[in-house]
PDB file of C-alpha atoms in Angstrom:
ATOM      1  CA  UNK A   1     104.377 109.793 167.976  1.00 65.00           C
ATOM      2  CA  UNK A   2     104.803 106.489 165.660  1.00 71.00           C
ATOM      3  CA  UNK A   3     102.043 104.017 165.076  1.00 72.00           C
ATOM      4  CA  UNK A   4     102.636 101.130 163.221  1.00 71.00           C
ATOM      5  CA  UNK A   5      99.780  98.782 161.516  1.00 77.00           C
ATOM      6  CA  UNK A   6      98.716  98.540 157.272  1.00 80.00           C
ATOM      7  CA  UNK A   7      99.732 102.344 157.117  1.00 85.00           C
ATOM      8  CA  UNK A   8     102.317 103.498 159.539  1.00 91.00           C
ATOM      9  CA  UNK A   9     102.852 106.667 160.568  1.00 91.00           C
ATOM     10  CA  UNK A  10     104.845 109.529 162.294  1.00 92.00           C
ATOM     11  CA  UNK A  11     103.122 112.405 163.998  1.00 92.00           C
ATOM     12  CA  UNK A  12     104.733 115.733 165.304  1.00 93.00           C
ATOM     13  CA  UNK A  13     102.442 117.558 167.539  1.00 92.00           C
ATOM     14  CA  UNK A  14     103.194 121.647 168.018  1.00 91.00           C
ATOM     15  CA  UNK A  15     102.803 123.408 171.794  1.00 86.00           C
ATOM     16  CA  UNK A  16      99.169 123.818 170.703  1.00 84.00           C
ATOM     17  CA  UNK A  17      96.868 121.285 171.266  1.00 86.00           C
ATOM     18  CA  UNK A  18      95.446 119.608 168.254  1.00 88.00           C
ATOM     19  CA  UNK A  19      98.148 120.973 165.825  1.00 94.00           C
ATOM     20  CA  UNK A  20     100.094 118.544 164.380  1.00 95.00           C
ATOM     21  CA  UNK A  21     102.387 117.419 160.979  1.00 95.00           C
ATOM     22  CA  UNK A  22     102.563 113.643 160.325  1.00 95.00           C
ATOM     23  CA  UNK A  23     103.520 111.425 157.554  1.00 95.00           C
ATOM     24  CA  UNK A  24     101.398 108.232 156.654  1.00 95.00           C
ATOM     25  CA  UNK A  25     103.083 105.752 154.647  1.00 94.00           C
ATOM     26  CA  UNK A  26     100.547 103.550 152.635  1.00 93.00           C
ATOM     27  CA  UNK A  27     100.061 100.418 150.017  1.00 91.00           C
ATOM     28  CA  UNK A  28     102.852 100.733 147.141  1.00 91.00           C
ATOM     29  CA  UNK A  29     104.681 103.036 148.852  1.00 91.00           C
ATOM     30  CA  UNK A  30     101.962 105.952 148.985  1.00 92.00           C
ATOM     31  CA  UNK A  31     102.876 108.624 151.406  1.00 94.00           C
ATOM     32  CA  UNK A  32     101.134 111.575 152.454  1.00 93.00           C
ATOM     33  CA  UNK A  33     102.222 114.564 154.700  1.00 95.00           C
ATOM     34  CA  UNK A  34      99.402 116.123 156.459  1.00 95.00           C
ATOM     35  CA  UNK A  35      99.020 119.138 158.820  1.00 96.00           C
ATOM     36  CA  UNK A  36      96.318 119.863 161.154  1.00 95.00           C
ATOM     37  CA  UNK A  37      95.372 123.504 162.809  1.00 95.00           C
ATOM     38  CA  UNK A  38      92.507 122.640 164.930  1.00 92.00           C
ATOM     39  CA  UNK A  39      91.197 125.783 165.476  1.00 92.00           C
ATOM     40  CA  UNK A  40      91.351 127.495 162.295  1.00 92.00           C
ATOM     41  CA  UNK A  41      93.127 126.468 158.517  1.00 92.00           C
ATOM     42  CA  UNK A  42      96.318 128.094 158.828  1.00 94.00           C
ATOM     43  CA  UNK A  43      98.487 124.704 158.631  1.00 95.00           C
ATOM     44  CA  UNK A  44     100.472 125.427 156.060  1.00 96.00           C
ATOM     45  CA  UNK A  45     103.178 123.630 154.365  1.00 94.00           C
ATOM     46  CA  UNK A  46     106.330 125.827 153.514  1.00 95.00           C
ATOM     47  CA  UNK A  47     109.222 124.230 151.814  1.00 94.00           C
ATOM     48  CA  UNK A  48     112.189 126.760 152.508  1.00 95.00           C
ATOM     49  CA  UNK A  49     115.580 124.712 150.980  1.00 95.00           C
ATOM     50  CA  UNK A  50     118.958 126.318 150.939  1.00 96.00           C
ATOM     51  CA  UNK A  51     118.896 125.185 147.484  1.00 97.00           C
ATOM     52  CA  UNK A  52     116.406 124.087 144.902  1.00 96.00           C
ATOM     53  CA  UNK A  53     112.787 121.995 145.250  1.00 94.00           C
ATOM     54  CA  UNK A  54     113.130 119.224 143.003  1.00 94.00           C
ATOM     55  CA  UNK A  55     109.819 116.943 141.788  1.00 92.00           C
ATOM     56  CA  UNK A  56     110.987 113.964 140.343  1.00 93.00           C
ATOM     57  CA  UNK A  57     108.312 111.767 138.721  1.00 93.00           C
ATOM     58  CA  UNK A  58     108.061 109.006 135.688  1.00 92.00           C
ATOM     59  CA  UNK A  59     108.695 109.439 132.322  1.00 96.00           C
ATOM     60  CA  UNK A  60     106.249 109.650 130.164  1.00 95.00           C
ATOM     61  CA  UNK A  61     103.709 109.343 132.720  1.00 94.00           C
ATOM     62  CA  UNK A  62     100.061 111.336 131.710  1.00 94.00           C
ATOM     63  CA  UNK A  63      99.313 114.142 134.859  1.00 95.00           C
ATOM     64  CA  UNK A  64     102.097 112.957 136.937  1.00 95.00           C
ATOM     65  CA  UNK A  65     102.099 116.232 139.477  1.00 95.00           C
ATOM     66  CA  UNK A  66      98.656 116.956 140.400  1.00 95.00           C
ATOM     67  CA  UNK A  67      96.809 119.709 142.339  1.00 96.00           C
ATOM     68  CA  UNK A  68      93.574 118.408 144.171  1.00 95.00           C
ATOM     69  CA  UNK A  69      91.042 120.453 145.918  1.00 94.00           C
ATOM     70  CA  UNK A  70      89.154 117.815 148.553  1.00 92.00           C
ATOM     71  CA  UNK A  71      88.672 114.703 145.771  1.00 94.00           C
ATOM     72  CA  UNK A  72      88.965 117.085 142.958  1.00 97.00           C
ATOM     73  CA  UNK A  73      92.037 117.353 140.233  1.00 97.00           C
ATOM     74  CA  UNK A  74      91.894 120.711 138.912  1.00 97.00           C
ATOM     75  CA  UNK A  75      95.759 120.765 137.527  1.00 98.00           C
ATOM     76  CA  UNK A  76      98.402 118.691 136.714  1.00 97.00           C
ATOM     77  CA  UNK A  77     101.717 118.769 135.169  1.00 97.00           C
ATOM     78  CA  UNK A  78     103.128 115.889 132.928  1.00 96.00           C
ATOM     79  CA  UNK A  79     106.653 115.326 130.451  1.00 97.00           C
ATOM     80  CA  UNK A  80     108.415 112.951 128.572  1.00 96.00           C
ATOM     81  CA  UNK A  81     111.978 113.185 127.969  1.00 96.00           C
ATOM     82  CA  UNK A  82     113.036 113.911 124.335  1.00 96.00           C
ATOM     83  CA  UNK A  83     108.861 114.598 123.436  1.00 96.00           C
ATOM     84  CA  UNK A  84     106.996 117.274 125.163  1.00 96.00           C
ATOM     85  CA  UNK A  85     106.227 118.853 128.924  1.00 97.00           C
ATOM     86  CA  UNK A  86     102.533 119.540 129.543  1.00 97.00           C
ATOM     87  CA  UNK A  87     100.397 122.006 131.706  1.00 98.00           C
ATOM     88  CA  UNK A  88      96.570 121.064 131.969  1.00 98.00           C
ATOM     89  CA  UNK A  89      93.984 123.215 134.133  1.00 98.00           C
ATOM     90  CA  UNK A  90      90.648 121.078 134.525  1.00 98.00           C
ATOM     91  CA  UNK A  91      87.451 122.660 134.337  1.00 97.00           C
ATOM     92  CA  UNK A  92      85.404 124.448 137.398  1.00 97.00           C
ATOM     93  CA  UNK A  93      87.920 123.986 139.962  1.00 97.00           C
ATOM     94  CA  UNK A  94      88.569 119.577 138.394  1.00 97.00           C
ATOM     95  CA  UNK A  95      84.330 119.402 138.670  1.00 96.00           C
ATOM     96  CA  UNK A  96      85.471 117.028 135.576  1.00 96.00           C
ATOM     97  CA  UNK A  97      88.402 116.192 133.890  1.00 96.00           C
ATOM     98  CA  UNK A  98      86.689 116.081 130.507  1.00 97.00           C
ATOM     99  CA  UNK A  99      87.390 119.200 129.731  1.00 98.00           C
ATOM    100  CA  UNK A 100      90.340 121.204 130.205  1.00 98.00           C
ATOM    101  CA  UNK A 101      92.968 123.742 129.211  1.00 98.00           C
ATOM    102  CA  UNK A 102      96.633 122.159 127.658  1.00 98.00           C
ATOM    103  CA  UNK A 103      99.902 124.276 127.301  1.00 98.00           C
ATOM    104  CA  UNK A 104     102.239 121.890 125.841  1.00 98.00           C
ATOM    105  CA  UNK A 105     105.838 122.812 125.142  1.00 98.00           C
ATOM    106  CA  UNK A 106     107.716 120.462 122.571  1.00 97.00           C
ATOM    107  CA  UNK A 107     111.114 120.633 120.070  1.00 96.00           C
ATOM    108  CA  UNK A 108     112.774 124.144 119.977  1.00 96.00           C
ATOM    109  CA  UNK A 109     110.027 125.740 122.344  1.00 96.00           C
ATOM    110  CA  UNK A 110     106.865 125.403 119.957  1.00 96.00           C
ATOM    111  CA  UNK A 111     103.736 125.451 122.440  1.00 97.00           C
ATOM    112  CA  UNK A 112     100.215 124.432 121.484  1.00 96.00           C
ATOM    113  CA  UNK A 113      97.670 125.944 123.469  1.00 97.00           C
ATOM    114  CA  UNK A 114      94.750 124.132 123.427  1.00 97.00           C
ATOM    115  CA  UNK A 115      91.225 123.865 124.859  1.00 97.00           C
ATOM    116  CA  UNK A 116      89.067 120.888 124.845  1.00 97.00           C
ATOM    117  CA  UNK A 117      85.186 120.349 125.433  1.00 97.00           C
ATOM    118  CA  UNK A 118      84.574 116.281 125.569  1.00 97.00           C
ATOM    119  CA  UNK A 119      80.673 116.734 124.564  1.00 96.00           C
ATOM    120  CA  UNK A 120      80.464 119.945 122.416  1.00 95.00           C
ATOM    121  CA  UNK A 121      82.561 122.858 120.990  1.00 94.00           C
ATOM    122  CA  UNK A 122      82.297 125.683 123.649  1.00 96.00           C
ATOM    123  CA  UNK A 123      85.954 125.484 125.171  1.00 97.00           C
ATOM    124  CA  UNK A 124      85.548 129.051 123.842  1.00 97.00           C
ATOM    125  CA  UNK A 125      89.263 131.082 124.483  1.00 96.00           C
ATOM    126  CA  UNK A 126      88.976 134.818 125.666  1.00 97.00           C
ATOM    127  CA  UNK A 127      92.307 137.076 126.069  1.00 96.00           C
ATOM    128  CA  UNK A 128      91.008 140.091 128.143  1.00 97.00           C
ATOM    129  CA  UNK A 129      93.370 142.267 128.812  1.00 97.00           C
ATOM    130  CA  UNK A 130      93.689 145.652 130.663  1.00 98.00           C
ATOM    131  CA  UNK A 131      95.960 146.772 127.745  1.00 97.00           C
ATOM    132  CA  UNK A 132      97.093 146.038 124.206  1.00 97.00           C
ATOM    133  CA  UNK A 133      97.622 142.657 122.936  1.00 96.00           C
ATOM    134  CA  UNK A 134     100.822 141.998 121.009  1.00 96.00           C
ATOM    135  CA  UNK A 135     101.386 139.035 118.603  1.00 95.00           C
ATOM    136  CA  UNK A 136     104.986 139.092 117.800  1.00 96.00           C
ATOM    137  CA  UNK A 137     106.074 136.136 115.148  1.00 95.00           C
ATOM    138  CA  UNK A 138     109.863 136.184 114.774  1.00 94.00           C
ATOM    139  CA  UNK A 139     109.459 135.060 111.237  1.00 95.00           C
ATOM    140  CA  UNK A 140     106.454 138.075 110.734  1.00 97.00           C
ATOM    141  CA  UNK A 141     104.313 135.033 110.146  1.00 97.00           C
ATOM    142  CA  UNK A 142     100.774 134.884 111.220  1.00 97.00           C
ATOM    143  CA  UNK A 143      97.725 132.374 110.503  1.00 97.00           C
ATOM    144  CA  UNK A 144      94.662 131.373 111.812  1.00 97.00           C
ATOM    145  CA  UNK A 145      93.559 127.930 111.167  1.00 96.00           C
ATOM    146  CA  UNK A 146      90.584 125.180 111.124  1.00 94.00           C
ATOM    147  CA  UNK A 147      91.391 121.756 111.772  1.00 92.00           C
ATOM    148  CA  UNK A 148      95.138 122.410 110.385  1.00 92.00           C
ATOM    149  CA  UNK A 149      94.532 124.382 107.259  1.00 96.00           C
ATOM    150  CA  UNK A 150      95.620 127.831 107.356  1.00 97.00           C
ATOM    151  CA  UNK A 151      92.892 130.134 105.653  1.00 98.00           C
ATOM    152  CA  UNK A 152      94.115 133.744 107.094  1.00 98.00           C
ATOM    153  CA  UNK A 153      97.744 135.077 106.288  1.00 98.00           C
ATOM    154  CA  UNK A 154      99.667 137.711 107.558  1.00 98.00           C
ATOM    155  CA  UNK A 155     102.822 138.392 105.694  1.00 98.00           C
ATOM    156  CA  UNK A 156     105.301 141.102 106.953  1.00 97.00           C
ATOM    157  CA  UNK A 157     108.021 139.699 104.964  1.00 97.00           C
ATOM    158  CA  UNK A 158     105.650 140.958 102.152  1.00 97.00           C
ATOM    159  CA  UNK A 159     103.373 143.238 103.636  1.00 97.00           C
ATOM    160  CA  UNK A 160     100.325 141.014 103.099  1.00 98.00           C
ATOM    161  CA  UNK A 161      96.958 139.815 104.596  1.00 98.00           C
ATOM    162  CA  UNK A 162      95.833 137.209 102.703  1.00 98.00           C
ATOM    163  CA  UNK A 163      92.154 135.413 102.752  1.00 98.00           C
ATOM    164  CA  UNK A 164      91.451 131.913 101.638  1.00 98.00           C
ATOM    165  CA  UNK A 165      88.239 130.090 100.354  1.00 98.00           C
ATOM    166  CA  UNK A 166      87.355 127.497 103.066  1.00 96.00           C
ATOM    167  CA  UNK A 167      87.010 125.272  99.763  1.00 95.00           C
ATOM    168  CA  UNK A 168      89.771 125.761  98.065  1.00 96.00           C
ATOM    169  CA  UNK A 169      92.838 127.644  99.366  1.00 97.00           C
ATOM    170  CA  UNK A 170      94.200 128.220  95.791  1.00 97.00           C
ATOM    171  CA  UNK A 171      91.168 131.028  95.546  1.00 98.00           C
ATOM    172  CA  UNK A 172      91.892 133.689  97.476  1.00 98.00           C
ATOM    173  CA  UNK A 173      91.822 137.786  98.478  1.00 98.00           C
ATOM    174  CA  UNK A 174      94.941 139.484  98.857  1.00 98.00           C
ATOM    175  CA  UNK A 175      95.497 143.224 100.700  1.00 98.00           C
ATOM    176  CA  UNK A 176      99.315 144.251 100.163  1.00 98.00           C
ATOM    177  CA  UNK A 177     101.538 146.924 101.026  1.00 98.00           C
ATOM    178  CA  UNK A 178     103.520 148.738  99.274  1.00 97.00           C
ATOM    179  CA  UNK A 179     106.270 151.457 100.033  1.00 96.00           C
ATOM    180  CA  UNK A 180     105.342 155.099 100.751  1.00 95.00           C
ATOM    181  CA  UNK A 181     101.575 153.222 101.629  1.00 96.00           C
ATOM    182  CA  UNK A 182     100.726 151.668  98.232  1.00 96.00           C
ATOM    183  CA  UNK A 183      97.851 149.337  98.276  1.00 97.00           C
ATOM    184  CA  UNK A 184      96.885 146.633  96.116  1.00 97.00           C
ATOM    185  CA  UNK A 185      93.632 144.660  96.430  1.00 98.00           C
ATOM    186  CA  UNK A 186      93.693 141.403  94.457  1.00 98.00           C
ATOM    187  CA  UNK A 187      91.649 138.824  94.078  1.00 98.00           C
ATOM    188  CA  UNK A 188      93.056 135.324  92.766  1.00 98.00           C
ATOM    189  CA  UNK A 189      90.949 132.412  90.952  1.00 98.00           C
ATOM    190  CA  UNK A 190      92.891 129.548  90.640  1.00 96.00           C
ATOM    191  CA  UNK A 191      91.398 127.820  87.722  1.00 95.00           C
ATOM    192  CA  UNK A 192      89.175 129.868  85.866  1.00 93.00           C
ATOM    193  CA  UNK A 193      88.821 134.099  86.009  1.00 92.00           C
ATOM    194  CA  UNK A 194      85.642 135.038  88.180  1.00 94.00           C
ATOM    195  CA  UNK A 195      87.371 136.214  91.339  1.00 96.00           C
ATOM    196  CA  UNK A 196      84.821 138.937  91.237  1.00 95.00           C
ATOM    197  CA  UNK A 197      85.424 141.953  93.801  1.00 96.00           C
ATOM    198  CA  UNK A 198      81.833 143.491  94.584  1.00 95.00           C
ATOM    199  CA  UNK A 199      81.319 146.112  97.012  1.00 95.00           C
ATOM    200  CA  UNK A 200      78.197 145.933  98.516  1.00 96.00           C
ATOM    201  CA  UNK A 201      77.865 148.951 100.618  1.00 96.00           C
ATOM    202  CA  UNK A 202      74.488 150.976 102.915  1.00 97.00           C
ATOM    203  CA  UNK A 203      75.683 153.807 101.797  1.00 97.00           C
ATOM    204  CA  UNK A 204      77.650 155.586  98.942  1.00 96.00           C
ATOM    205  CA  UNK A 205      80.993 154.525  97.579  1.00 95.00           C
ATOM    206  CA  UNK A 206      82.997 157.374  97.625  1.00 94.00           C
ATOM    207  CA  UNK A 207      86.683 157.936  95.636  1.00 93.00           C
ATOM    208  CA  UNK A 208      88.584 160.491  97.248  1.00 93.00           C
ATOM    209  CA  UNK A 209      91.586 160.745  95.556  1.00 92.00           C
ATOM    210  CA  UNK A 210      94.587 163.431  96.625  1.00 92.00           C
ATOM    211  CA  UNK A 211      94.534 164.242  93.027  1.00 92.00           C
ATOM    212  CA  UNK A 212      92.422 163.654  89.947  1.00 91.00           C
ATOM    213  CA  UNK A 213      90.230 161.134  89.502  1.00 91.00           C
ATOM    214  CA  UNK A 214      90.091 157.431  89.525  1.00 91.00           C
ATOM    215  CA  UNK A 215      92.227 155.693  86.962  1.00 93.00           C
ATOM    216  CA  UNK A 216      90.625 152.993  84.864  1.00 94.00           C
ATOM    217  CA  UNK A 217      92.761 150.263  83.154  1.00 96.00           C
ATOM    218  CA  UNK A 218      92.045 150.412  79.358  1.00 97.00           C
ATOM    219  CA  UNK A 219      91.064 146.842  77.730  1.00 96.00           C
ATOM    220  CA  UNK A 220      90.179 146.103  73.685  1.00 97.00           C
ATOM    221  CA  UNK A 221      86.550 145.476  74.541  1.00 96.00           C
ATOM    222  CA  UNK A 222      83.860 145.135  77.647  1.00 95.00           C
ATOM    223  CA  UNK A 223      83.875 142.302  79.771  1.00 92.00           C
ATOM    224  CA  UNK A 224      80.530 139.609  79.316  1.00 91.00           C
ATOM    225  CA  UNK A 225      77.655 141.425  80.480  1.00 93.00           C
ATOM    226  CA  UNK A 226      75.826 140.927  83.285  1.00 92.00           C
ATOM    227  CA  UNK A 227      71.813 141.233  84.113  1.00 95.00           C
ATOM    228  CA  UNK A 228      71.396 144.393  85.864  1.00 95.00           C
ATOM    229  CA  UNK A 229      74.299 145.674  85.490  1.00 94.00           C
ATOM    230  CA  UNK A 230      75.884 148.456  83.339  1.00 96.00           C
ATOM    231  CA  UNK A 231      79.949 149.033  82.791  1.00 95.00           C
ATOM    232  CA  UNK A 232      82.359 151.979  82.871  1.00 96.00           C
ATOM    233  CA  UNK A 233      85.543 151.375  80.902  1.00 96.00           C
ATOM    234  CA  UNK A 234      88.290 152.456  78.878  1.00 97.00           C
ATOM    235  CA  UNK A 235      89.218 151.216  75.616  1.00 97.00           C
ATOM    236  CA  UNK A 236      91.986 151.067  74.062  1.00 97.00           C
ATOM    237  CA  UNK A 237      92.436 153.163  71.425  1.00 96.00           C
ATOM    238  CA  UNK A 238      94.822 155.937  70.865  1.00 96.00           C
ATOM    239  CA  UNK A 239      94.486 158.052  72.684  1.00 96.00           C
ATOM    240  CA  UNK A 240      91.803 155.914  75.061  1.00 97.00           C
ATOM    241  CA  UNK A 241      88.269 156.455  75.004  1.00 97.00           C
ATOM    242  CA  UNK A 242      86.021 155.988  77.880  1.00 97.00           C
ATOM    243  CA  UNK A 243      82.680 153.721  77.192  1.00 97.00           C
ATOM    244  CA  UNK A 244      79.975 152.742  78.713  1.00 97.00           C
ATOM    245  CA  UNK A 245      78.019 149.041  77.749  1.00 97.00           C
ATOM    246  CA  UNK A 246      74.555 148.383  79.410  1.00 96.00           C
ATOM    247  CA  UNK A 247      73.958 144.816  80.485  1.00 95.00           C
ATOM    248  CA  UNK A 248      72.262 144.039  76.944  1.00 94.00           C
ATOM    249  CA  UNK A 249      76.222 144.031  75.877  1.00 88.00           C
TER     250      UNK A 249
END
């Protein structure tokens, strides 16, 4: 059946009553094709081409494709030729579109994930997986961020994890890796020398080495003193001597 009017339309009814697939043309060009199962929700829509199923929408246009439960946008899909192509997922089935989850793809495949909360910070990101989780960086290059600055490093060109000061990125702790497992643990001030390493344990702090003892760099004197605090070193004489200088220097 046709029916004419403000929004024309074309209606296919099936051997069962009250089934039926139409298409309703409205204002602008607006059409929507509709099916009806009277009796239960098994109207489906199947789109079986002997070839591909093409969406074409505008350029540049923000949410362009969009998935809709009743009133509701929960997802849409959005691109702009020569800049980026964009997934979004809306919050609690598109309950708002405030907040949301982004994939967006852009030059030579770089893709931001991203998750936004309009009103507070708990867009909160959870990978929960039923096995391991792999990060693999072609360029063995992995950071973690804050608002663009990169304060966690890991190096596998150099076999480093490196730690920077939220305040200044120049001061920083440094874990690297060696050949046949040799460790270094550094510290690094940038400006002056109080890059201080302090373990603070609940507990004992134990050196277990495979053999001999611990090996203590020999220096000409002791470093300043501090309150409370006494010093093992070695100085350099010949050959060294080990020393010990309370906190009174």
């Amino acid at each position: 059946t046709t029916e004419g009017g403000a929004n024309p339309s074309l209606t296919m009814q099936s051997l069962t009553y009250g089934d039926s697939f139409s298409i309703t043309l409205a204002a602008s060009g607006e059409a929507t094709l509709a099916t009806v199962d009277q009796s239960a929700a098994a109207g489906h829509l199947n789109l079986a081409p002997d070839g591909h199923v093409k969406f074409v929408t505008a350029d540049g246009e923000a949410d362009s494709v969009e998935y809709v439960i009743g009133s509701n946008k929960y997802a849409a899909f959005s691109a702009e030729d020569g800049s980026h192509s964009t997934s979004k997922m809306y919050e609690q089935g598109g309950a708002s579109t405030d907040d949301y989850f982004d994939i967006t793809v852009g030059e030579h495949g770089a893709t931001v994930i991203t998750t936004i909360d309009a009103t507070t910070n708990q867009a909160a990101l959870t990978l929960d997986t039923d096995g391991p989780i792999h990060l693999d960086a072609g360029n063995k290059q992995l950071y973690i961020d804050f608002n663009g600055t990169s304060y966690v490093h890991f190096n596998q060109n150099t076999n480093s994890l490196k730690m920077m000061h939220s305040g200044n990125t120049n001061d920083y702790f440094d874990i690297t890796v060696a050949p046949e497992g040799a460790t270094t643990i550094s510290t690094v001030d940038a400006d002056t020398a109080v890059g201080h390493l302090t373990l603070d344990t609940d507990g004992d702090i134990r050196l277990v080495p495979s053999v001999g003892g611990p090996k203590i760099k020999e220096s000409a004197s002791a470093a300043t003193s501090t309150a409370s605090f006494g010093q093992i070193w070695v100085k350099n004489e010949a050959p060294n001597e080990l020393y010990f200088t309370t906190d009174a220097g």
